Coordinates of C-alpha atoms in Angstrom, one line a residue:
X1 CA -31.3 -35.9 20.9
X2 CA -31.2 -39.7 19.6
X3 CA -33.6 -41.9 18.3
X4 CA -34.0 -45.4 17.9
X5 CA -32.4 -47.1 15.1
X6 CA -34.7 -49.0 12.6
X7 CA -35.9 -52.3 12.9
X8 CA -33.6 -54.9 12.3
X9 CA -30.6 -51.9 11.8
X10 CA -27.6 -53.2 14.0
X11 CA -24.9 -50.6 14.8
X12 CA -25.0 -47.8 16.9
X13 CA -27.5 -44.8 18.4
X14 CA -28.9 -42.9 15.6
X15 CA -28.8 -39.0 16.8
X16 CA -30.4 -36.1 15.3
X17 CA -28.7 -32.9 14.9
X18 CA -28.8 -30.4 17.2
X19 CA -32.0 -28.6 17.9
X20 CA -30.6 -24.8 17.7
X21 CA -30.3 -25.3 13.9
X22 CA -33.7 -24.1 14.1
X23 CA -32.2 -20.6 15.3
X24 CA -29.6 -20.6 13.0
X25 CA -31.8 -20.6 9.8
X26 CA -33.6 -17.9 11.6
X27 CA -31.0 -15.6 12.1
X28 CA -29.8 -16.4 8.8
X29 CA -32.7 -15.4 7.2
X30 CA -33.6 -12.4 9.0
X31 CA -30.0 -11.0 8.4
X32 CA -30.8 -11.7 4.6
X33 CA -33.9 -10.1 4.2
X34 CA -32.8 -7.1 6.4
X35 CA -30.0 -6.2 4.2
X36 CA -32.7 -6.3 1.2
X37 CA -35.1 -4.6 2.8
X38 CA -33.6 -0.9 2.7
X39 CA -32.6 -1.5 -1.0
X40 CA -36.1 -2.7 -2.2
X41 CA -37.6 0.6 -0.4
X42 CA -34.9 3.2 -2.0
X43 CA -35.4 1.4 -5.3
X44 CA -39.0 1.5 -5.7
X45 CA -39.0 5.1 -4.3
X46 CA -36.3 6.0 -6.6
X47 CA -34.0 6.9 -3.6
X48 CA -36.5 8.5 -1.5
X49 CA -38.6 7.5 0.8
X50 CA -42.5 6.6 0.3
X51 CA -43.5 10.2 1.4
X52 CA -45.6 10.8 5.2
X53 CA -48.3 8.8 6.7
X54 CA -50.5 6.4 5.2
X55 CA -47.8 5.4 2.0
X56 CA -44.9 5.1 4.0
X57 CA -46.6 2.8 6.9
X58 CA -48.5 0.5 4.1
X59 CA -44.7 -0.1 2.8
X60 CA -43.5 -1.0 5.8
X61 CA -45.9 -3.0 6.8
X62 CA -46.1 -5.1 3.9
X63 CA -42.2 -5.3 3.9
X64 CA -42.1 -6.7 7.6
X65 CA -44.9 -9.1 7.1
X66 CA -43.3 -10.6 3.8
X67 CA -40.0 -10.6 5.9
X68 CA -41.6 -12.8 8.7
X69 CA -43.5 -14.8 6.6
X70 CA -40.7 -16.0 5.0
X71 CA -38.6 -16.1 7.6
X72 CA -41.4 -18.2 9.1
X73 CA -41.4 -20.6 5.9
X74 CA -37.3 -20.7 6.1
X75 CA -37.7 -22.2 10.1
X76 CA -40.5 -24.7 9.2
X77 CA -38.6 -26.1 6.5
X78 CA -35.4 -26.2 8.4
X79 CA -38.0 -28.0 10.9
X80 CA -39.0 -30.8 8.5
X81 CA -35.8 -31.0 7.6
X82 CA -34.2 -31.9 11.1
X83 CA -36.8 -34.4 11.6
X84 CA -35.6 -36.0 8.7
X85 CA -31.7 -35.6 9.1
X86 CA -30.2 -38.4 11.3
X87 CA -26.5 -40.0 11.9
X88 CA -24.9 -42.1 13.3
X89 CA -21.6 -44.0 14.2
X90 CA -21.3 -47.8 13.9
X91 CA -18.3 -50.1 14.5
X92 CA -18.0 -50.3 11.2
X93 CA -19.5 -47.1 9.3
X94 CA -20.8 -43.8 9.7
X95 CA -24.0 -43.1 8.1
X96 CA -26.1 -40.3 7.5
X97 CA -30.1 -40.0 6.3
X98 CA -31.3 -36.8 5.2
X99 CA -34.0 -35.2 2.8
X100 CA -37.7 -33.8 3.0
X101 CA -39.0 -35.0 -0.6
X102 CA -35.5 -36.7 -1.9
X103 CA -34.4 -38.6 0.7
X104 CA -30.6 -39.2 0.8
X105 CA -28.8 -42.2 2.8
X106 CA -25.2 -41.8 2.8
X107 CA -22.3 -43.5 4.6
X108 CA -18.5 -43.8 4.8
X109 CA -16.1 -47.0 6.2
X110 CA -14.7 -45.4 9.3
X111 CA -11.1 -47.2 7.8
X112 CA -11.1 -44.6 5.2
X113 CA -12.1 -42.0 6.9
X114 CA -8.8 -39.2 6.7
X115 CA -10.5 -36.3 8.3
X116 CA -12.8 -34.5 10.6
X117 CA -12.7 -30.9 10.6
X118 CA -14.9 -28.2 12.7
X119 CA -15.9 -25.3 11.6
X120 CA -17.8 -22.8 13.7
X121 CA -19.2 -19.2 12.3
X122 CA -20.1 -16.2 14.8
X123 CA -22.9 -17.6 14.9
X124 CA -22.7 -21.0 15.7
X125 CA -19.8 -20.0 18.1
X126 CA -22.5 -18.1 19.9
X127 CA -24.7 -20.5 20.3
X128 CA -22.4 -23.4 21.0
X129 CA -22.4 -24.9 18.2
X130 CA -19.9 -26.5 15.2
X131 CA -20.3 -27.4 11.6
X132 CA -18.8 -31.3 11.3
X133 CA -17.2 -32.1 8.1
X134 CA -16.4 -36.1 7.9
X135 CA -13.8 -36.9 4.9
X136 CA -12.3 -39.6 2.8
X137 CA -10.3 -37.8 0.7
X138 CA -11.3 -39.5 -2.4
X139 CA -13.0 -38.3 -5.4
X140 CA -16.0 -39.8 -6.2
X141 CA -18.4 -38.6 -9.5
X142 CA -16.4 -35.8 -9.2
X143 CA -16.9 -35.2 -5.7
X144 CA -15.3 -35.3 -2.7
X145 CA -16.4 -38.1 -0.6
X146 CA -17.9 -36.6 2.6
X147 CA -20.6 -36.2 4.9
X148 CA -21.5 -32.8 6.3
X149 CA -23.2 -32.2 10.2
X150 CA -24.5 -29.0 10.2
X151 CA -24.7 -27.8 13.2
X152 CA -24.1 -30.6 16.4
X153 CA -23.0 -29.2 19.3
X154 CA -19.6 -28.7 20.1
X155 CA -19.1 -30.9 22.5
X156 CA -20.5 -33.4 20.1
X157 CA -18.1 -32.4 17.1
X158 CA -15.6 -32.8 19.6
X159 CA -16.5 -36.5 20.6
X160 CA -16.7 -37.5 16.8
X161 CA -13.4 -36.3 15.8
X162 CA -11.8 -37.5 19.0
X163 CA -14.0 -41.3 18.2
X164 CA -13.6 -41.3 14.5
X165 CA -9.8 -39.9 14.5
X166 CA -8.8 -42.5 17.4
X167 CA -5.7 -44.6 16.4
X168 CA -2.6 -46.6 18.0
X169 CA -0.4 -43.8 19.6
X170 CA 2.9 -43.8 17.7
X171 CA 6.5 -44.2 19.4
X172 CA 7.2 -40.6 20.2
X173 CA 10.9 -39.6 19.2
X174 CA 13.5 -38.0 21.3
X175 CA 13.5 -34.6 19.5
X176 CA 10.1 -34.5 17.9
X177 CA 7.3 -35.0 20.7
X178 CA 3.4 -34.5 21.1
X179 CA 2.4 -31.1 21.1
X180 CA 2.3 -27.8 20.4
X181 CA 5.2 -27.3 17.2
X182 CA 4.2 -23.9 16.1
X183 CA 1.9 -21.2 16.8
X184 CA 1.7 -17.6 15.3
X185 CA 3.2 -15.2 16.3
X186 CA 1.0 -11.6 16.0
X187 CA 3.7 -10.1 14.5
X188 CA 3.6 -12.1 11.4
X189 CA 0.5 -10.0 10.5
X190 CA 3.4 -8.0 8.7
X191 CA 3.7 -10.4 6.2
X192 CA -0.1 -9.7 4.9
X193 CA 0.1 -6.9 2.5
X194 CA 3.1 -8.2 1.1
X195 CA 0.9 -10.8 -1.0
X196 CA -1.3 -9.7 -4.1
X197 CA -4.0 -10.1 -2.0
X198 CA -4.0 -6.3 -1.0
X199 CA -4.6 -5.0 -4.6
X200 CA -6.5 -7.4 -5.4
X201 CA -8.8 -6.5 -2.5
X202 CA -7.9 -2.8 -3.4
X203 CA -9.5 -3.3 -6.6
X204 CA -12.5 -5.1 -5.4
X205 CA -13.2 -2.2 -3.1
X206 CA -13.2 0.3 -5.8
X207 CA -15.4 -2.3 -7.5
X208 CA -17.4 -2.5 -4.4
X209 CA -18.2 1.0 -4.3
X210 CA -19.3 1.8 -7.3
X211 CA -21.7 -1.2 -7.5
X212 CA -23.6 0.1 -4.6
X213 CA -23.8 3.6 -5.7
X214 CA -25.6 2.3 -9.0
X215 CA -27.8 0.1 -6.8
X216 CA -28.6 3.4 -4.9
X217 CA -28.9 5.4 -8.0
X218 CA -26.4 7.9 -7.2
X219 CA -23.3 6.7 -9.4
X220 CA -23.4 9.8 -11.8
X221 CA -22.9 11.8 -8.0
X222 CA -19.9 9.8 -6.8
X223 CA -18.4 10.1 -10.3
X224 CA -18.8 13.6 -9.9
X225 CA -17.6 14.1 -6.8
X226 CA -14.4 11.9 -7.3
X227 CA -14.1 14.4 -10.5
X228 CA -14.4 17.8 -8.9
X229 CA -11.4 16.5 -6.0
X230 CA -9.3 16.6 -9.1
X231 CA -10.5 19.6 -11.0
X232 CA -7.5 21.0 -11.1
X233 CA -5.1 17.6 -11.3
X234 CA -3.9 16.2 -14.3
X235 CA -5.1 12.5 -15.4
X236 CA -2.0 11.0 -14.5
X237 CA -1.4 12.6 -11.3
X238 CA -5.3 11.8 -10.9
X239 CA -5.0 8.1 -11.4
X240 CA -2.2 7.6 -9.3
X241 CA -3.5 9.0 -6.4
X242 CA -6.9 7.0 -7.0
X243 CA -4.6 3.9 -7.4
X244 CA -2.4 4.6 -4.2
X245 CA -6.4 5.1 -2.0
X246 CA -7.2 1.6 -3.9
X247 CA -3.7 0.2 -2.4
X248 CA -4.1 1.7 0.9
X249 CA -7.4 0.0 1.1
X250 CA -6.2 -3.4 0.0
X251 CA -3.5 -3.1 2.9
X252 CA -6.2 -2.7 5.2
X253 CA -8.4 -5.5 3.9
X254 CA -5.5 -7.9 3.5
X255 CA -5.2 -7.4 7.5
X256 CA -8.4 -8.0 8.4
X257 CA -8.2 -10.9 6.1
X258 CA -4.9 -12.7 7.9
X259 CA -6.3 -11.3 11.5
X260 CA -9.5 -13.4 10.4
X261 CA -7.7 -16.4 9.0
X262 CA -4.4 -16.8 11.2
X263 CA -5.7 -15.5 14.6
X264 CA -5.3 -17.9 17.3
X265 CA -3.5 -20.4 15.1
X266 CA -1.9 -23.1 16.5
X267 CA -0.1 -26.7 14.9
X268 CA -0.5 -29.4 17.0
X269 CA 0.6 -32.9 17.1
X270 CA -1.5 -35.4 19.0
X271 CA -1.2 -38.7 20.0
X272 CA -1.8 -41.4 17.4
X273 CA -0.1 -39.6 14.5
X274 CA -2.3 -36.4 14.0
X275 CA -1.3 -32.9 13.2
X276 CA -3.8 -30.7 14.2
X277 CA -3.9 -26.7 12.8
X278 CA -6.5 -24.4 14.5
X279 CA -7.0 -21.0 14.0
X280 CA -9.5 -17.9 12.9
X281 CA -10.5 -14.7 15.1
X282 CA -14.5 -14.9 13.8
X283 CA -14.9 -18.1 12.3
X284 CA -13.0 -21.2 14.4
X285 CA -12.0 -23.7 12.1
X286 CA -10.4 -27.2 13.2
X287 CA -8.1 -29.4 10.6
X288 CA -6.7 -32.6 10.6
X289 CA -3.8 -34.5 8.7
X290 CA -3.2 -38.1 9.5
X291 CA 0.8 -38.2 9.9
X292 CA 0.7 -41.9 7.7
X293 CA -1.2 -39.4 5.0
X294 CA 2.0 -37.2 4.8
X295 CA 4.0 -37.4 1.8
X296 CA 5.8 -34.3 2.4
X297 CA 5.9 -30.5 2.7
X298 CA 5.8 -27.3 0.3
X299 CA 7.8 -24.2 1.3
X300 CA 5.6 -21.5 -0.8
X301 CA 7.2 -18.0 -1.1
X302 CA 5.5 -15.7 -2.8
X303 CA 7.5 -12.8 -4.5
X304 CA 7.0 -9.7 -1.7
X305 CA 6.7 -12.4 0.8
X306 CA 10.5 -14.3 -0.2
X307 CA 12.3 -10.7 -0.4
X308 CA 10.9 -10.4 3.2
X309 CA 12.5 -13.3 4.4
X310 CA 9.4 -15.1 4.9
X311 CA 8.0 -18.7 3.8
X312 CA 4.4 -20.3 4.2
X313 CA 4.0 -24.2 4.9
X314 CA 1.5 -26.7 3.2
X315 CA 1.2 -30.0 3.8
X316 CA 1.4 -32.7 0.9
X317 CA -0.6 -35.7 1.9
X318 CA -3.3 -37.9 0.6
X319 CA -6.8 -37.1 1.8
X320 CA -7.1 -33.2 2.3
X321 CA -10.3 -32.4 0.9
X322 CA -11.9 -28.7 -0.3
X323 CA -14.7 -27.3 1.4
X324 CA -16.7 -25.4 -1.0
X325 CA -18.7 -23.1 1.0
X326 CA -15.8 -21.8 2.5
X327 CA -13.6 -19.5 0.5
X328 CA -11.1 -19.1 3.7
X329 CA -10.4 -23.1 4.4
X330 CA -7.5 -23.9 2.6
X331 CA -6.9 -27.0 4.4
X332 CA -3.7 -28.1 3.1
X333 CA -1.9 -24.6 4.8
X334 CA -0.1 -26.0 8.2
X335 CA 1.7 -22.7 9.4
X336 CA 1.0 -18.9 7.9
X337 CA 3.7 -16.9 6.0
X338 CA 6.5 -16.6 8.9
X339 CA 9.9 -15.8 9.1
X340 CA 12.2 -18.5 7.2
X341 CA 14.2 -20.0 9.6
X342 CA 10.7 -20.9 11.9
X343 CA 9.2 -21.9 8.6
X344 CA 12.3 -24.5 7.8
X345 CA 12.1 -25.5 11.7
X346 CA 8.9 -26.4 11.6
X347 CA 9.1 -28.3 8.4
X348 CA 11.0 -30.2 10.6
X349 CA 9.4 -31.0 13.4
X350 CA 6.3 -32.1 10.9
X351 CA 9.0 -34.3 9.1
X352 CA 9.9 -35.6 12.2
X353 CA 13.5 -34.7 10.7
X354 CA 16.9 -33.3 12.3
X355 CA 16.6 -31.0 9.3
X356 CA 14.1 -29.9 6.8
X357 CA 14.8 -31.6 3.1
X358 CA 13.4 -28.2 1.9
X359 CA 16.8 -26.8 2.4
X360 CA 19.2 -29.1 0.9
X361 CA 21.6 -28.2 -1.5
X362 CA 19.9 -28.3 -4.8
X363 CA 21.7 -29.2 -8.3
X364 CA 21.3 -26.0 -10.4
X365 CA 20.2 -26.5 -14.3
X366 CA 22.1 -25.5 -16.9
X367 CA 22.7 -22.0 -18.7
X368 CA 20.0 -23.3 -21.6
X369 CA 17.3 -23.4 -18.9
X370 CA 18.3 -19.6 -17.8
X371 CA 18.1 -18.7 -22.3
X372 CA 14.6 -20.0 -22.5
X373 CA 13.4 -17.9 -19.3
X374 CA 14.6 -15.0 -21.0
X375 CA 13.1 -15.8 -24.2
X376 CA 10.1 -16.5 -23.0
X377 CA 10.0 -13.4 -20.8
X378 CA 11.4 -10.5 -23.4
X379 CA 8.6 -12.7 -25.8
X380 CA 5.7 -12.0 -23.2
X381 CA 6.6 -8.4 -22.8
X382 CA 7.4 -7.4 -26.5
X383 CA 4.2 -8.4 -27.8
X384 CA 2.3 -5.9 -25.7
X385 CA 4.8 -3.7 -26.7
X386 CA 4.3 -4.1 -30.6
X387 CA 0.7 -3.9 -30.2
X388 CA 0.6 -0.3 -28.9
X389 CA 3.1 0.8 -31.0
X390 CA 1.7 -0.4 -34.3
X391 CA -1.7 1.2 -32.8
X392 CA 0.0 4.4 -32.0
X393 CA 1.6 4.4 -35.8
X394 CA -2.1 3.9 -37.0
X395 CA -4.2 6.2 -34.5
X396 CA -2.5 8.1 -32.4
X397 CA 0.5 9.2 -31.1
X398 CA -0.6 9.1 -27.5
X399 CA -0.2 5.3 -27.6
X400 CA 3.1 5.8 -28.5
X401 CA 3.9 7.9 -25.7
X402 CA 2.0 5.0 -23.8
X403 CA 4.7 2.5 -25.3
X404 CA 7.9 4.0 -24.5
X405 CA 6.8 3.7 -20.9
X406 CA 5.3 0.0 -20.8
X407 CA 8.8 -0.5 -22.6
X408 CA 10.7 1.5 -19.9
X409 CA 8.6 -1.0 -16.9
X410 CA 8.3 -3.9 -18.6
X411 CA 11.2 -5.2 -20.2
X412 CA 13.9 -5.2 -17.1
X413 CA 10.8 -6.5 -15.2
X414 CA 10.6 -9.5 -17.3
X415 CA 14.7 -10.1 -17.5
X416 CA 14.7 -9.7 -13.7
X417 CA 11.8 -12.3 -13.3
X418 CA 13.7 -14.9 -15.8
X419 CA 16.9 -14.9 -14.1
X420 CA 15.3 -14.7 -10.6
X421 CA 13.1 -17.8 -11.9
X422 CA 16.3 -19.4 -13.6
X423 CA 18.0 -18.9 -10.0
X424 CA 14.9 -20.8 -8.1
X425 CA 15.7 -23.7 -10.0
X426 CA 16.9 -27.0 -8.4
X427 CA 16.9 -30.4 -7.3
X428 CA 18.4 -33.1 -5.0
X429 CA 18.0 -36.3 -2.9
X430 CA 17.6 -35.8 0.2
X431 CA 17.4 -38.5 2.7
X432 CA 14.2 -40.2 2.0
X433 CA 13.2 -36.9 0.0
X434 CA 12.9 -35.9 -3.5
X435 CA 12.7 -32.3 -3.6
X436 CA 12.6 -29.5 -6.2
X437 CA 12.0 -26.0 -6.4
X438 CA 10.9 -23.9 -9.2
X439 CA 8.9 -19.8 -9.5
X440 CA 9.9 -16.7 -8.8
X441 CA 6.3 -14.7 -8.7
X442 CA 5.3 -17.8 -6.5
X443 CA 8.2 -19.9 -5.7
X444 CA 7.6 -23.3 -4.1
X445 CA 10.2 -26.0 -2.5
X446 CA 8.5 -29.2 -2.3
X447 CA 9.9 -31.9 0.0
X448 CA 8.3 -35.5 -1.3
X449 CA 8.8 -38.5 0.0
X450 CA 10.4 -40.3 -2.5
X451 CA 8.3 -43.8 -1.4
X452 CA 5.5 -41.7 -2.5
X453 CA 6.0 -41.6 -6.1
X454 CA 4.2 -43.7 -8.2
X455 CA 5.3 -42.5 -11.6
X456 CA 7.7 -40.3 -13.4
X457 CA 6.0 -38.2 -16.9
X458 CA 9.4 -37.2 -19.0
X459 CA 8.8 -34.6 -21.3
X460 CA 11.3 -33.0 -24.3
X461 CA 10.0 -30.4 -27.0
X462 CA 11.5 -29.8 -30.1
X463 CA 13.1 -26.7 -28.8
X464 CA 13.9 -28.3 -25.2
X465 CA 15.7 -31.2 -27.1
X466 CA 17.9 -28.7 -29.6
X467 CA 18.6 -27.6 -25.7
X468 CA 19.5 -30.6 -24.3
X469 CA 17.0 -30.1 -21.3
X470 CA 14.0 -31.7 -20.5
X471 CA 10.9 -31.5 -17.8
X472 CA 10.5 -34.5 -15.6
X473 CA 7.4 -34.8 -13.2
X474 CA 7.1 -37.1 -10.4
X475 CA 3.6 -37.9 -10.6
X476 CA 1.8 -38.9 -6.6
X477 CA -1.4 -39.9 -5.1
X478 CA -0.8 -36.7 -2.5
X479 CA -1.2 -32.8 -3.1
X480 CA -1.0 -31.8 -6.1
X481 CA -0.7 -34.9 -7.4
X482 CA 2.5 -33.9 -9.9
X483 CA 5.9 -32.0 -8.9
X484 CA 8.0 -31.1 -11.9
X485 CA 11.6 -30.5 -12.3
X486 CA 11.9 -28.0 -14.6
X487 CA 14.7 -27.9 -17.6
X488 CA 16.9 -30.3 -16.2
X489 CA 20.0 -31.5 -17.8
X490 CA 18.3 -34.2 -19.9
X491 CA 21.3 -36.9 -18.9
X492 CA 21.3 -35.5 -15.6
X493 CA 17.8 -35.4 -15.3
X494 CA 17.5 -38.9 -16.4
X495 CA 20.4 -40.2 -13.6
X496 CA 18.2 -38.1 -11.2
X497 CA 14.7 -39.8 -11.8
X498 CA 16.3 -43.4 -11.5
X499 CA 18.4 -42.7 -8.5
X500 CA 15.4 -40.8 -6.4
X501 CA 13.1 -44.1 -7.6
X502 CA 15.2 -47.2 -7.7
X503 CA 13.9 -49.6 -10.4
X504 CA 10.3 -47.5 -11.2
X505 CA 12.2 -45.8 -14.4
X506 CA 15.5 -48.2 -15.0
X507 CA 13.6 -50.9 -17.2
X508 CA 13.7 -47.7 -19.8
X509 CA 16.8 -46.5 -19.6
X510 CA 19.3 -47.2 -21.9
X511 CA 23.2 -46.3 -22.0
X512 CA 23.3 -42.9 -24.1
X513 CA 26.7 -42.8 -26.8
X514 CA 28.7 -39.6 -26.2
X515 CA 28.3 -36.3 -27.2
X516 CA 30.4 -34.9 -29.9
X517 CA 32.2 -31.9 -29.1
X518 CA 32.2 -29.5 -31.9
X519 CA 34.0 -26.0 -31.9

């Protein structure tokens, strides 16, 4: 529906949202208070209900008529507020009016806009309709500069992304056309429990479960239960059974998770420069990169995920916002944990490259950088280690015994993690590319355009100069907004930084004298 704009407002047609937002709030609502509903009534009766006739119908009665009452009060003020709420597109700006009793007037230049993403819940999908988020990419007060639609119809969203995302098509390349570059592949749902994800979800489950048998009032029963299973079971055979049914329920979330995230995902390139990624099973959610915002790529392999063979792709480029009510948009993510050698090929194709930077030939650091790893490892695992066993000398000898087996885990743990980090790192020129790689838990290869550094932050401890290493970071306006090169060879570093930046760090450079070698 549109309105007319204001007196003496040039520009274009002012619109309202759509109507069915109305319904929305509804359902919303109702769905709310009818998962409150059954607590409030076990609560109050103590976990039974309000006995037979008369008590029990009074409850219910008052129960439903508070739930459409406020249901009733939740539509009305969604009503008043979609008489108030109204947009619109201009040549030059996009502007949006909103609020009831504050009354908000908001607008963006359409030259700095970056992105338009759609988002569509169940909900909304049923009903034909999309959330439209409208981006700078800035920061502003602390805040990322955007204006929300909530809900337009989808051919609308559609219209605006396709209107406010229109730009000069781009030459198109011989080996790197507009299209289709990647989409997943339902096998990669393999990858999913691989992440830490699955016990962390295993964990929140147990969590889960116990927080709604004390809302019920039977947590003393479940306890009990759980406890009579293993009557005859020792504690730790107990616990690690409990541990492995915590697991096995991660691995089941952390499915559901990727078939809700990755489903139907698909990287796109369209005309005019912009790399399109949509995907999700319940939610649909639609998000743009502007190819002149692209400053690079990250390969990101997390530990299980790397000694599977497989690799995740983000994209680093200026204006990817964060969308706060939505714990699943991680905007920045261009293709899902896949096998490496589609990973690298598509880094490619986003590139527009013969062959992804990300796998170039990196210069290793030297042996100091692999000594600090492992002191800093061995460090973080024997102070744990001290603990317990100065608290098993002074309480009990059970602590002890507790000890001798974190010692037994932990220590090759840590050695193995500080070489396999010591082994991830690198760096090198590549092409137009400065990349570097660095983890082991999460280990990332970044790809960034060496045009894209504005400034280089050199830093040497004590202990790093006695070393002869030191951390460089190659500081952007994209991503993360730093890259670091870890422990480099601090003359090699040095060469390194002014080589992959001509002229941005040479008016500080200075011939070093040579080392002395002494025996």
């Amino acid at each position: 529906m549109s309105t007319p704009p204001p007196a003496g407002d040039p520009g274009g047609e002012w619109r309202r949202l759509d109507r069915k937002a109305l319904l929305v709030t509804g359902a919303v609502t109702a769905s709310v208070l009818a998962g409150l509903c059954l607590p409030v009534l076990l609560g109050i009766s103590g976990g039974a209900w309000f006995g037979e006739g008369p008590r029990r119908g009074t409850a219910l009665t008052l129960l439903l008529a508070g739930a459409a009452l406020l249901i009733l009060l939740a539509v009305y003020g969604e009503h008043l507020t979609w008489r108030r709420t109204r947009y619109r597109i201009g040549p030059e700006r996009v502007e949006l009016h909103s609020g009831v009793v504050l009354v908000t007037q908001r607008s963006l230049a359409r030259e700095r806009i970056r992105s338009v993403d759609l988002t569509a819940n169940p909900l909304l999908r049923i009903l034909d309709l999309v959330k439209v988020r409208i981006g700078t990419g800035e920061q502003s007060g602390g805040k990322e500069s955007t204006l929300e639609l909530n809900p337009v119809s989808r051919a609308e969203g559609e219209r605006l992304r396709a209107e406010l995302l229109a730009r000069a098509a781009r030459p198109e390349s011989r080996s790197h056309r507009d299209g289709v570059l990647a989409s997943v592949d339902p096998s990669w749902i393999r990858y999913a429990p691989l992440s830490f994800v699955a016990p962390a979800l295993g964990g929140a489950a147990a969590g889960a479960v116990m927080q709604v048998s004390d809302w019920f009032g039977v947590q003393g029963e479940v306890i009990g239960w759980v406890a009579d299973r293993f009557e005859n079971t020792s504690v730790a055979a107990m616990i690690a059974v409990l541990a492995l049914a915590a697991l096995v329920a991660g691995v089941v979330g952390s499915l559901g998770l990727w078939a809700e995230m990755w489903w139907n995902h698909r990287l796109e390139r369209e005309p005019g420069g912009t790399l399109r990624v949509r995907r999700g099973l319940l939610t649909a959610r639609s998000v743009s990169v502007e190819e002149r915002r692209l400053r690079g790529v990250e390969l990101v392999e997390p530990l299980g995920v790397r000694l599977a063979g497989a690799a995740r792709l983000d994209a680093v480029a200026t204006g990817i916002g964060h969308d706060d009510g939505d714990a699943h948009a991680d905007l920045k993510v261009l293709l899902p944990p896949a096998p490496r050698a589609v990973t690298s090929a598509t880094a490619a194709q986003v590139l527009r490259e013969p062959v992804t930077p990300t796998d170039a030939p990196l210069t290793p650091h030297p042996r100091a950088a692999r000594t600090r790893r492992l002191r800093w490892a061995l460090l973080s695992a024997l102070i744990p280690l001290a603990v317990l066993t100065v608290l098993g000398l002074l309480l009990t000898p059970v602590l002890l015994t507790i000890a001798a087996g974190y010692a037994a885990a932990a220590l090759p743990a840590a050695v193995f993690l500080a070489l396999d980090a010591y082994r991830a790192l690198g760096h090198a020129v590549s092409g137009g590319y400065l990349v570097t790689r660095s983890g082991t838990v999460r280990r990332a290869t970044v790809a960034l355009q060496r045009g894209g550094v504005i400034g280089w932050v050199i830093e040497q401890s004590v202990f790093q100069r006695r070393a002869g290493v030191l951390t460089l970071t190659a500081t952007t306006a994209a991503g993360a907004g730093a890259y670091s090169v870890y422990d480099a060879d601090d003359r090699e570093g040095l060469v390194f930084a002014a080589e992959a930046v001509p002229g941005l760090l040479t008016p500080f450079l200075e011939p070093a004298p040579e080392r002395e070698i002494t025996s």
